[in-house]
Amino acid sequence: MMLQNIEKKIEDFIARIEARNPNEPEFLQAVKEFAHTVIPFIASHEKYSGKKLLERMTEPERSIIFRVPWVDDQGEIRVNRGFRIQMNSAIGPYKGGLRFHPSVNLSVLKFLAFEQVFKNSLTTLPMGGGKGGSDFDPQGKSDMEIMRFCQAFMTEMCKHIGPETDVPAGDIGVGAREIGYLFGQYKKIRNEFTGVLTGKGLAYGGSLIRPEATGYGVVYFCEQMLATKGEKIEGKTVTVSGFGNVAWGVIKKINALGGKVLTISGPDGYVYDKDGISGEKIDFLLELRDSGNNKAEDYVKKYPEAEFHAGKRPWEVPCDIAIPSATQNELNLEDAQKLVANGSICLTEAANMPCTLEAINHFISQKVLFSPGKASNAGGVATSGLEMTQNSIRLNWSSEEVDQRLHEIMVGIHNACMEYGKEEDGYINYVKGANIAGFVKVAEAMLAQGVV
Ligand code: GLU
């Protein structure tokens, strides 16, 4: 098909999605990135054409929005909004995390659920895609308030999920503690002990390596990308944003492989530690996270030789590799230009959609190694899939076994990206590769199952 025809097809499709989903900028951003690479593929593969596959994939199978009333420590009644977006179940039960953060709304969760569908497909495990959460802000809440909120949230959500239907997990603001409270309430109401959530504690069905898995997977993926250029992580400088679970796993593995991590960040600014964030400083990140303070500056109070840059992002620090690990749209075109100008060779997304579309296009146009989160951060949900398997067979695997499977899955995702993303000049367009490889499996399943 002529190039202009394809461009027109993409434009028309995006216009329709825009009209259908007004005021959903994050969702539109995720769909745009996908459509630009997948529509040309569909147009050149007759079996996928004319089946309205993209129209179906961009419409959630079900969006559940509910009231979450709870009582705070002062006896005040509070009301939050709860969501579960069940996006696509073509290849397995809906699977994806829960995010508790004041920025949560329908657009954010639809973008996350959309990304999750293709991410889960890339893992090769039988998981559909979903996402949920609430605009509840866990910052500054007591443990009992967190528990009461989780119980109120699950009182409604338990009607819509189950081990063969929809299996939520954690995301920003939802870690082991929240998963425990959510699981307890599900068990109490449904009177069944099942693998309905992942990211559980080890004492009640969790998997070893799940806490580290997203970060480890990101670094395994990064290793594969570097290997295509004959490079490795050893001796490289790395800038990381965030200081949550994902950043922690990334920093641990980068250190284990001989790299040096120079930064972390929070909503308040970034920390530059010229000596590298290693050893006990990595353990301190867990304390920082659990302090409930959400301030990267607290790192500098403990390690005064590090510098704190208030209100700034770490992308101005020269580095070989940048790994955004905080949240969506935390790295824009200007940041991308700085990184490239400073000689960075690789950008590996660890958060979901941390780079804006303009930033991604800049990395790709400059032929810098760039991987989208749906490929490089898939290790978290992949290990959730391994947790589901262990729950089903009622056995626990060793750390080595889980880690080895995680590694194999990340190498497999990298291979899938190469298969569909290698361009004529040899450059690997990981965005294209991940989108098409993720799309193909979901499309095959949808075609086989008819119009449902
Ligand atoms: N929230 C994670 C993600 O973005 C994990 C989801 C899961 O384990 O289900 O992939």
CSV table of C-alpha atoms and ligand atoms in Angstrom, one decimal:
chain,number,residue,atom,x,y,z
A,1,MET,CA,0.0,0.0,0.0
A,2,MET,CA,1.2,3.5,-0.8
A,3,LEU,CA,2.8,5.4,2.0
A,4,GLN,CA,0.3,8.3,1.9
A,5,ASN,CA,-2.5,5.8,2.2
A,6,ILE,CA,-1.0,4.3,5.3
A,7,GLU,CA,-0.5,7.8,6.8
A,8,LYS,CA,-4.1,8.6,6.1
A,9,LYS,CA,-5.3,5.3,7.6
A,10,ILE,CA,-3.3,6.1,10.8
A,11,GLU,CA,-4.6,9.6,10.9
A,12,ASP,CA,-8.2,8.5,10.5
A,13,PHE,CA,-7.9,5.8,13.1
A,14,ILE,CA,-6.4,8.2,15.6
A,15,ALA,CA,-9.1,10.8,14.9
A,16,ARG,CA,-11.8,8.2,15.6
A,17,ILE,CA,-10.1,7.2,18.9
A,18,GLU,CA,-9.7,10.8,19.9
A,19,ALA,CA,-13.4,11.5,19.2
A,20,ARG,CA,-14.4,8.4,21.1
A,21,ASN,CA,-12.2,9.0,24.1
A,22,PRO,CA,-12.1,12.8,24.8
A,23,ASN,CA,-10.1,14.0,27.8
A,24,GLU,CA,-8.0,10.9,27.9
A,25,PRO,CA,-4.5,12.2,26.9
A,26,GLU,CA,-2.5,9.3,28.4
A,27,PHE,CA,-4.7,6.7,26.7
A,28,LEU,CA,-4.4,8.5,23.4
A,29,GLN,CA,-0.6,8.7,23.7
A,30,ALA,CA,-0.3,5.0,24.3
A,31,VAL,CA,-2.6,4.2,21.4
A,32,LYS,CA,-0.8,6.6,19.0
A,33,GLU,CA,2.6,5.0,19.7
A,34,PHE,CA,1.0,1.6,19.0
A,35,ALA,CA,-1.0,2.6,15.9
A,36,HIS,CA,2.0,4.1,14.1
A,37,THR,CA,3.8,0.8,14.0
A,38,VAL,CA,1.0,-1.7,13.9
A,39,ILE,CA,-1.3,-0.2,11.3
A,40,PRO,CA,1.4,-0.5,8.5
A,41,PHE,CA,1.9,-4.1,9.6
A,42,ILE,CA,-1.8,-4.9,9.5
A,43,ALA,CA,-2.1,-3.2,6.1
A,44,SER,CA,0.6,-5.6,4.7
A,45,HIS,CA,-0.9,-8.7,6.2
A,46,GLU,CA,-4.2,-9.6,4.8
A,47,LYS,CA,-5.3,-12.0,7.5
A,48,TYR,CA,-5.3,-9.1,10.0
A,49,SER,CA,-6.9,-6.6,7.7
A,50,GLY,CA,-10.6,-5.6,7.7
A,51,LYS,CA,-11.3,-7.3,11.0
A,52,LYS,CA,-11.5,-4.2,13.2
A,53,LEU,CA,-8.8,-5.7,15.4
A,54,LEU,CA,-7.4,-2.3,16.5
A,55,GLU,CA,-10.9,-0.9,17.1
A,56,ARG,CA,-11.7,-3.9,19.3
A,57,MET,CA,-8.3,-3.8,21.1
A,58,THR,CA,-8.8,-0.1,22.0
A,59,GLU,CA,-12.2,-0.6,23.6
A,60,PRO,CA,-12.0,-2.2,27.1
A,61,GLU,CA,-14.0,-5.4,27.4
A,62,ARG,CA,-15.3,-3.9,30.6
A,63,SER,CA,-14.6,-0.8,32.7
A,64,ILE,CA,-15.7,-1.0,36.3
A,65,ILE,CA,-15.9,2.2,38.3
A,66,PHE,CA,-17.0,2.1,41.9
A,67,ARG,CA,-17.3,4.1,45.2
A,68,VAL,CA,-14.8,3.3,47.9
A,69,PRO,CA,-16.1,4.8,51.2
A,70,TRP,CA,-13.9,4.3,54.3
A,71,VAL,CA,-13.3,5.9,57.7
A,72,ASP,CA,-10.1,7.7,58.7
A,73,ASP,CA,-8.4,7.7,62.1
A,74,GLN,CA,-10.3,10.8,63.1
A,75,GLY,CA,-13.6,9.1,62.4
A,76,GLU,CA,-14.2,11.1,59.3
A,77,ILE,CA,-15.9,9.4,56.3
A,78,ARG,CA,-13.8,9.6,53.2
A,79,VAL,CA,-14.8,8.7,49.6
A,80,ASN,CA,-12.5,7.6,46.9
A,81,ARG,CA,-13.0,6.3,43.4
A,82,GLY,CA,-12.1,2.7,42.5
A,83,PHE,CA,-11.5,1.3,39.0
A,84,ARG,CA,-10.8,-2.0,37.3
A,85,ILE,CA,-10.3,-1.9,33.5
A,86,GLN,CA,-10.6,-5.4,32.0
A,87,MET,CA,-9.1,-4.6,28.7
A,88,ASN,CA,-8.5,-7.9,26.8
A,89,SER,CA,-8.9,-11.5,27.8
A,90,ALA,CA,-8.1,-13.1,24.4
A,91,ILE,CA,-5.0,-15.0,25.7
A,92,GLY,CA,-5.8,-15.5,29.4
A,93,PRO,CA,-7.5,-14.0,32.5
A,94,TYR,CA,-7.1,-10.2,32.8
A,95,LYS,CA,-3.8,-9.5,34.5
A,96,GLY,CA,-2.3,-6.3,35.7
A,97,GLY,CA,-1.5,-4.1,38.7
A,98,LEU,CA,-3.4,-1.8,41.0
A,99,ARG,CA,-2.2,1.8,41.3
A,100,PHE,CA,-3.1,3.9,44.4
A,101,HIS,CA,-2.1,7.5,43.6
A,102,PRO,CA,-4.0,10.9,43.4
A,103,SER,CA,-3.3,11.1,39.7
A,104,VAL,CA,-5.2,7.9,38.9
A,105,ASN,CA,-8.2,8.4,36.6
A,106,LEU,CA,-9.8,6.6,33.7
A,107,SER,CA,-7.3,7.8,31.1
A,108,VAL,CA,-4.2,6.7,33.1
A,109,LEU,CA,-5.7,3.3,33.8
A,110,LYS,CA,-6.8,2.8,30.2
A,111,PHE,CA,-3.3,3.6,29.0
A,112,LEU,CA,-1.8,1.2,31.6
A,113,ALA,CA,-4.4,-1.5,30.7
A,114,PHE,CA,-3.7,-1.1,27.0
A,115,GLU,CA,0.1,-1.4,27.5
A,116,GLN,CA,-0.5,-4.4,29.7
A,117,VAL,CA,-2.3,-6.4,27.0
A,118,PHE,CA,0.8,-6.4,24.7
A,119,LYS,CA,3.3,-6.6,27.5
A,120,ASN,CA,1.6,-9.7,28.8
A,121,SER,CA,1.5,-11.1,25.3
A,122,LEU,CA,5.2,-10.6,24.9
A,123,THR,CA,6.0,-12.7,28.1
A,124,THR,CA,4.5,-15.7,26.2
A,125,LEU,CA,2.6,-16.6,29.3
A,126,PRO,CA,-1.3,-17.0,29.2
A,127,MET,CA,-2.3,-13.6,30.6
A,128,GLY,CA,-4.8,-11.1,29.3
A,129,GLY,CA,-4.5,-7.4,30.2
A,130,GLY,CA,-6.1,-5.2,32.8
A,131,LYS,CA,-5.3,-2.5,35.3
A,132,GLY,CA,-7.0,-0.9,38.2
A,133,GLY,CA,-6.6,1.3,41.2
A,134,SER,CA,-7.8,4.4,43.0
A,135,ASP,CA,-7.2,8.1,43.4
A,136,PHE,CA,-6.5,7.3,47.1
A,137,ASP,CA,-3.3,8.8,48.3
A,138,PRO,CA,-1.3,6.5,50.6
A,139,GLN,CA,1.1,9.2,51.6
A,140,GLY,CA,0.8,10.1,55.2
A,141,LYS,CA,-1.9,7.5,56.0
A,142,SER,CA,-1.5,5.3,59.0
A,143,ASP,CA,-1.3,1.5,58.7
A,144,MET,CA,-4.8,1.1,59.9
A,145,GLU,CA,-6.1,3.6,57.4
A,146,ILE,CA,-4.4,1.7,54.6
A,147,MET,CA,-5.9,-1.5,55.9
A,148,ARG,CA,-9.4,0.0,56.0
A,149,PHE,CA,-9.1,1.5,52.6
A,150,CYS,CA,-7.8,-1.8,51.1
A,151,GLN,CA,-10.7,-3.7,52.7
A,152,ALA,CA,-13.3,-1.2,51.4
A,153,PHE,CA,-11.7,-1.4,47.9
A,154,MET,CA,-11.7,-5.2,47.9
A,155,THR,CA,-15.3,-5.4,49.2
A,156,GLU,CA,-16.4,-4.2,45.8
A,157,MET,CA,-13.6,-5.5,43.6
A,158,CYS,CA,-14.0,-9.1,44.8
A,159,LYS,CA,-17.2,-9.3,42.7
A,160,HIS,CA,-15.3,-8.8,39.5
A,161,ILE,CA,-12.0,-10.8,39.9
A,162,GLY,CA,-10.9,-14.4,40.6
A,163,PRO,CA,-8.0,-16.7,39.7
A,164,GLU,CA,-9.6,-17.7,36.4
A,165,THR,CA,-11.1,-14.2,35.6
A,166,ASP,CA,-8.8,-11.4,36.7
A,167,VAL,CA,-5.7,-11.4,38.8
A,168,PRO,CA,-4.6,-8.0,40.1
A,169,ALA,CA,-1.1,-7.2,41.5
A,170,GLY,CA,0.8,-4.1,42.7
A,171,ASP,CA,1.9,-1.0,41.0
A,172,ILE,CA,2.6,2.5,42.3
A,173,GLY,CA,1.3,2.8,45.9
A,174,VAL,CA,0.5,-0.9,46.1
A,175,GLY,CA,3.2,-3.1,47.5
A,176,ALA,CA,3.4,-6.2,49.7
A,177,ARG,CA,1.5,-4.6,52.6
A,178,GLU,CA,-1.5,-3.6,50.5
A,179,ILE,CA,-1.6,-6.9,48.6
A,180,GLY,CA,-1.7,-8.6,52.0
A,181,TYR,CA,-4.7,-6.6,53.2
A,182,LEU,CA,-6.5,-7.0,49.8
A,183,PHE,CA,-5.9,-10.7,49.8
A,184,GLY,CA,-7.2,-11.1,53.4
A,185,GLN,CA,-10.4,-9.3,52.5
A,186,TYR,CA,-10.9,-11.4,49.4
A,187,LYS,CA,-10.4,-14.6,51.3
A,188,LYS,CA,-12.8,-13.5,54.1
A,189,ILE,CA,-15.6,-12.5,51.7
A,190,ARG,CA,-15.3,-15.3,49.1
A,191,ASN,CA,-14.2,-17.9,51.7
A,192,GLU,CA,-11.6,-19.3,49.3
A,193,PHE,CA,-7.8,-19.4,49.4
A,194,THR,CA,-6.7,-18.9,45.8
A,195,GLY,CA,-4.1,-17.2,43.7
A,196,VAL,CA,-6.3,-14.2,43.0
A,197,LEU,CA,-3.6,-11.7,43.5
A,198,THR,CA,0.1,-11.8,42.8
A,199,GLY,CA,2.9,-10.1,44.6
A,200,LYS,CA,1.8,-11.9,47.7
A,201,GLY,CA,4.0,-12.4,50.8
A,202,LEU,CA,6.1,-15.6,50.8
A,203,ALA,CA,4.2,-17.0,53.8
A,204,TYR,CA,0.9,-17.2,51.8
A,205,GLY,CA,1.7,-18.1,48.3
A,206,GLY,CA,4.0,-15.4,47.0
A,207,SER,CA,7.0,-16.1,44.7
A,208,LEU,CA,10.6,-15.6,45.4
A,209,ILE,CA,12.2,-12.9,43.2
A,210,ARG,CA,8.8,-11.2,42.6
A,211,PRO,CA,9.8,-8.0,44.4
A,212,GLU,CA,13.1,-7.8,42.4
A,213,ALA,CA,11.6,-9.1,39.1
A,214,THR,CA,10.7,-5.8,37.3
A,215,GLY,CA,14.0,-4.3,37.9
A,216,TYR,CA,16.0,-7.4,37.2
A,217,GLY,CA,14.1,-8.0,34.0
A,218,VAL,CA,14.8,-4.4,32.9
A,219,VAL,CA,18.5,-4.9,33.4
A,220,TYR,CA,18.5,-8.4,31.6
A,221,PHE,CA,16.8,-6.7,28.7
A,222,CYS,CA,19.3,-3.8,28.7
A,223,GLU,CA,22.1,-6.4,28.7
A,224,GLN,CA,20.6,-7.9,25.5
A,225,MET,CA,20.3,-4.5,23.9
A,226,LEU,CA,23.9,-3.6,24.7
A,227,ALA,CA,25.1,-7.0,23.4
A,228,THR,CA,23.8,-6.1,19.9
A,229,LYS,CA,26.5,-3.4,19.9
A,230,GLY,CA,29.2,-5.6,21.5
A,231,GLU,CA,28.8,-3.7,24.8
A,232,LYS,CA,28.0,-4.7,28.4
A,233,ILE,CA,26.9,-3.2,31.6
A,234,GLU,CA,30.2,-3.6,33.4
A,235,GLY,CA,31.9,-0.2,33.7
A,236,LYS,CA,29.0,1.8,32.5
A,237,THR,CA,27.4,4.8,34.3
A,238,VAL,CA,23.7,4.7,34.7
A,239,THR,CA,21.1,7.3,35.7
A,240,VAL,CA,17.9,6.0,37.3
A,241,SER,CA,14.8,8.0,38.3
A,242,GLY,CA,12.4,7.1,41.1
A,243,PHE,CA,13.3,5.2,44.3
A,244,GLY,CA,10.5,2.7,44.5
A,245,ASN,CA,10.4,-1.0,43.9
A,246,VAL,CA,11.3,-0.9,40.3
A,247,ALA,CA,14.3,1.5,40.8
A,248,TRP,CA,15.5,-0.6,43.7
A,249,GLY,CA,15.6,-3.8,41.6
A,250,VAL,CA,17.3,-2.0,38.7
A,251,ILE,CA,20.0,-0.6,41.0
A,252,LYS,CA,20.6,-3.9,42.7
A,253,LYS,CA,21.2,-5.7,39.4
A,254,ILE,CA,23.2,-2.9,37.7
A,255,ASN,CA,25.6,-3.1,40.7
A,256,ALA,CA,25.7,-6.9,40.5
A,257,LEU,CA,26.8,-6.6,36.9
A,258,GLY,CA,29.5,-4.1,37.6
A,259,GLY,CA,27.7,-0.9,36.5
A,260,LYS,CA,27.6,2.4,38.5
A,261,VAL,CA,24.3,4.1,39.4
A,262,LEU,CA,24.6,7.8,39.8
A,263,THR,CA,21.1,9.0,40.5
A,264,ILE,CA,17.7,8.4,42.0
A,265,SER,CA,14.8,10.9,42.1
A,266,GLY,CA,11.5,11.7,43.8
A,267,PRO,CA,8.7,14.2,43.2
A,268,ASP,CA,10.9,16.7,45.1
A,269,GLY,CA,14.0,16.5,42.8
A,270,TYR,CA,17.0,14.2,42.1
A,271,VAL,CA,20.0,12.9,44.0
A,272,TYR,CA,23.4,12.7,42.4
A,273,ASP,CA,25.8,10.4,44.2
A,274,LYS,CA,29.2,10.6,42.4
A,275,ASP,CA,30.5,7.6,44.4
A,276,GLY,CA,27.6,5.4,43.1
A,277,ILE,CA,24.5,4.0,44.8
A,278,SER,CA,25.8,0.7,45.9
A,279,GLY,CA,26.1,-1.7,49.0
A,280,GLU,CA,24.1,-0.6,52.0
A,281,LYS,CA,22.8,2.5,50.1
A,282,ILE,CA,20.7,0.1,48.1
A,283,ASP,CA,19.1,-1.3,51.2
A,284,PHE,CA,18.5,2.3,52.4
A,285,LEU,CA,16.3,2.8,49.4
A,286,LEU,CA,13.8,0.4,51.0
A,287,GLU,CA,13.8,2.4,54.2
A,288,LEU,CA,13.3,5.6,52.1
A,289,ARG,CA,10.4,4.0,50.3
A,290,ASP,CA,8.7,2.7,53.5
A,291,SER,CA,9.2,6.0,55.4
A,292,GLY,CA,6.0,7.3,53.7
A,293,ASN,CA,7.8,10.6,53.1
A,294,ASN,CA,8.3,10.3,49.4
A,295,LYS,CA,11.3,12.6,49.5
A,296,ALA,CA,14.5,11.8,47.6
A,297,GLU,CA,16.2,14.5,49.6
A,298,ASP,CA,16.2,12.2,52.7
A,299,TYR,CA,18.9,10.2,50.9
A,300,VAL,CA,21.3,13.2,51.2
A,301,LYS,CA,20.5,13.6,54.9
A,302,LYS,CA,21.8,10.1,55.4
A,303,TYR,CA,24.6,10.3,52.8
A,304,PRO,CA,25.7,14.0,52.9
A,305,GLU,CA,28.4,13.5,50.3
A,306,ALA,CA,25.7,13.1,47.7
A,307,GLU,CA,24.1,16.2,46.1
A,308,PHE,CA,20.4,17.0,45.9
A,309,HIS,CA,19.0,19.0,43.0
A,310,ALA,CA,15.5,20.3,44.0
A,311,GLY,CA,12.8,20.4,41.4
A,312,LYS,CA,15.0,18.8,38.7
A,313,ARG,CA,15.1,15.5,36.8
A,314,PRO,CA,18.2,13.4,36.6
A,315,TRP,CA,18.5,13.4,32.8
A,316,GLU,CA,21.0,16.3,32.8
A,317,VAL,CA,23.6,14.1,34.4
A,318,PRO,CA,25.9,12.6,31.7
A,319,CYS,CA,25.7,8.8,31.6
A,320,ASP,CA,26.1,5.8,29.3
A,321,ILE,CA,22.6,4.4,30.1
A,322,ALA,CA,19.4,6.0,31.4
A,323,ILE,CA,16.7,4.0,33.0
A,324,PRO,CA,13.6,6.0,33.9
A,325,SER,CA,11.9,4.0,36.7
A,326,ALA,CA,9.3,6.4,38.2
A,327,THR,CA,6.2,7.2,36.2
A,328,GLN,CA,4.6,8.2,32.9
A,329,ASN,CA,5.9,11.2,31.0
A,330,GLU,CA,8.9,11.9,33.2
A,331,LEU,CA,11.3,12.3,30.3
A,332,ASN,CA,10.5,14.8,27.5
A,333,LEU,CA,12.1,15.9,24.2
A,334,GLU,CA,14.5,18.3,25.9
A,335,ASP,CA,15.7,15.6,28.3
A,336,ALA,CA,16.1,13.2,25.4
A,337,GLN,CA,18.2,15.8,23.5
A,338,LYS,CA,20.4,16.3,26.6
A,339,LEU,CA,21.0,12.6,27.0
A,340,VAL,CA,21.9,12.1,23.4
A,341,ALA,CA,24.1,15.2,23.4
A,342,ASN,CA,25.9,13.9,26.5
A,343,GLY,CA,26.7,10.6,24.7
A,344,SER,CA,24.2,8.2,26.2
A,345,ILE,CA,24.0,5.0,24.2
A,346,CYS,CA,20.9,3.3,25.6
A,347,LEU,CA,17.6,4.3,27.1
A,348,THR,CA,15.7,1.4,28.7
A,349,GLU,CA,12.2,2.2,30.0
A,350,ALA,CA,11.5,0.6,33.4
A,351,ALA,CA,8.4,2.6,34.2
A,352,ASN,CA,5.3,2.5,32.1
A,353,MET,CA,5.5,5.1,29.3
A,354,PRO,CA,8.1,7.3,31.0
A,355,CYS,CA,9.1,8.9,27.7
A,356,THR,CA,6.9,11.3,25.8
A,357,LEU,CA,6.3,10.4,22.1
A,358,GLU,CA,8.6,13.3,21.1
A,359,ALA,CA,11.4,11.9,23.3
A,360,ILE,CA,11.0,8.4,21.8
A,361,ASN,CA,11.1,9.7,18.3
A,362,HIS,CA,14.3,11.6,19.1
A,363,PHE,CA,16.0,8.5,20.4
A,364,ILE,CA,14.9,6.5,17.4
A,365,SER,CA,15.9,9.2,14.9
A,366,GLN,CA,19.4,9.3,16.5
A,367,LYS,CA,19.6,5.5,16.4
A,368,VAL,CA,20.1,5.3,20.1
A,369,LEU,CA,19.2,1.9,21.6
A,370,PHE,CA,15.7,2.5,23.0
A,371,SER,CA,13.3,0.0,24.5
A,372,PRO,CA,9.7,0.7,25.4
A,373,GLY,CA,8.4,-0.3,28.9
A,374,LYS,CA,6.0,-2.9,27.5
A,375,ALA,CA,9.1,-4.9,26.4
A,376,SER,CA,11.8,-4.0,29.0
A,377,ASN,CA,9.6,-3.9,32.1
A,378,ALA,CA,7.7,-7.1,31.4
A,379,GLY,CA,9.7,-9.1,33.9
A,380,GLY,CA,7.4,-8.0,36.8
A,381,VAL,CA,4.2,-9.3,35.3
A,382,ALA,CA,6.1,-12.3,33.9
A,383,THR,CA,7.1,-13.3,37.4
A,384,SER,CA,3.5,-12.7,38.5
A,385,GLY,CA,2.7,-15.3,35.8
A,386,LEU,CA,5.3,-17.6,37.4
A,387,GLU,CA,3.6,-17.0,40.8
A,388,MET,CA,0.3,-18.0,39.3
A,389,THR,CA,1.8,-21.2,38.0
A,390,GLN,CA,3.3,-22.0,41.4
A,391,ASN,CA,0.0,-21.4,43.1
A,392,SER,CA,-1.8,-23.7,40.6
A,393,ILE,CA,0.7,-26.5,41.0
A,394,ARG,CA,0.9,-25.8,44.8
A,395,LEU,CA,4.6,-25.7,44.8
A,396,ASN,CA,7.2,-23.1,45.4
A,397,TRP,CA,10.2,-22.8,43.2
A,398,SER,CA,13.7,-21.7,44.4
A,399,SER,CA,15.0,-18.2,43.7
A,400,GLU,CA,17.4,-19.6,41.2
A,401,GLU,CA,14.6,-21.4,39.3
A,402,VAL,CA,12.4,-18.3,39.2
A,403,ASP,CA,15.4,-16.0,38.2
A,404,GLN,CA,16.4,-18.4,35.4
A,405,ARG,CA,12.9,-18.4,34.0
A,406,LEU,CA,12.7,-14.6,34.2
A,407,HIS,CA,16.0,-14.4,32.4
A,408,GLU,CA,14.8,-16.7,29.6
A,409,ILE,CA,11.6,-14.7,29.2
A,410,MET,CA,13.5,-11.4,28.9
A,411,VAL,CA,15.8,-12.9,26.3
A,412,GLY,CA,12.7,-14.3,24.5
A,413,ILE,CA,11.1,-10.8,24.4
A,414,HIS,CA,14.3,-9.3,23.1
A,415,ASN,CA,14.4,-11.9,20.3
A,416,ALA,CA,10.8,-11.2,19.5
A,417,CYS,CA,11.6,-7.4,19.2
A,418,MET,CA,14.5,-8.2,16.9
A,419,GLU,CA,12.3,-10.4,14.7
A,420,TYR,CA,9.7,-7.7,14.1
A,421,GLY,CA,11.8,-4.6,14.7
A,422,LYS,CA,15.0,-4.9,12.7
A,423,GLU,CA,15.2,-2.3,10.0
A,424,GLU,CA,17.0,-2.4,6.7
A,425,ASP,CA,20.1,-0.6,8.0
A,426,GLY,CA,20.3,-3.0,10.9
A,427,TYR,CA,18.9,-0.7,13.6
A,428,ILE,CA,16.6,-2.4,15.9
A,429,ASN,CA,13.4,-0.4,16.4
A,430,TYR,CA,12.2,-2.0,19.7
A,431,VAL,CA,9.0,0.1,19.7
A,432,LYS,CA,8.0,-1.4,16.4
A,433,GLY,CA,9.2,-4.9,17.3
A,434,ALA,CA,7.5,-5.0,20.7
A,435,ASN,CA,4.2,-3.6,19.4
A,436,ILE,CA,4.0,-6.0,16.4
A,437,ALA,CA,5.2,-9.1,18.4
A,438,GLY,CA,2.7,-8.3,21.2
A,439,PHE,CA,-0.1,-7.6,18.7
A,440,VAL,CA,0.3,-10.8,16.7
A,441,LYS,CA,-0.4,-13.3,19.5
A,442,VAL,CA,-3.5,-11.3,20.8
A,443,ALA,CA,-4.7,-10.9,17.2
A,444,GLU,CA,-4.4,-14.6,16.5
A,445,ALA,CA,-6.4,-15.5,19.6
A,446,MET,CA,-9.1,-12.9,18.8
A,447,LEU,CA,-9.5,-14.1,15.2
A,448,ALA,CA,-9.8,-17.7,16.4
A,449,GLN,CA,-12.4,-16.8,19.0
A,450,GLY,CA,-14.7,-14.9,16.7
A,451,VAL,CA,-16.5,-11.6,17.2
A,452,VAL,CA,-17.0,-11.7,21.0
B,1,GLU,N1,2.2,-3.3,37.7
B,1,GLU,C1,3.1,-4.1,37.0
B,1,GLU,C2,3.2,-3.8,35.5
B,1,GLU,O1,3.1,-2.7,35.2
B,1,GLU,C3,2.9,-5.6,37.4
B,1,GLU,C4,1.6,-6.2,37.0
B,1,GLU,C5,1.3,-7.6,37.5
B,1,GLU,O2,2.3,-8.2,38.0
B,1,GLU,O3,0.2,-8.1,37.2
B,1,GLU,O4,3.5,-4.6,34.7
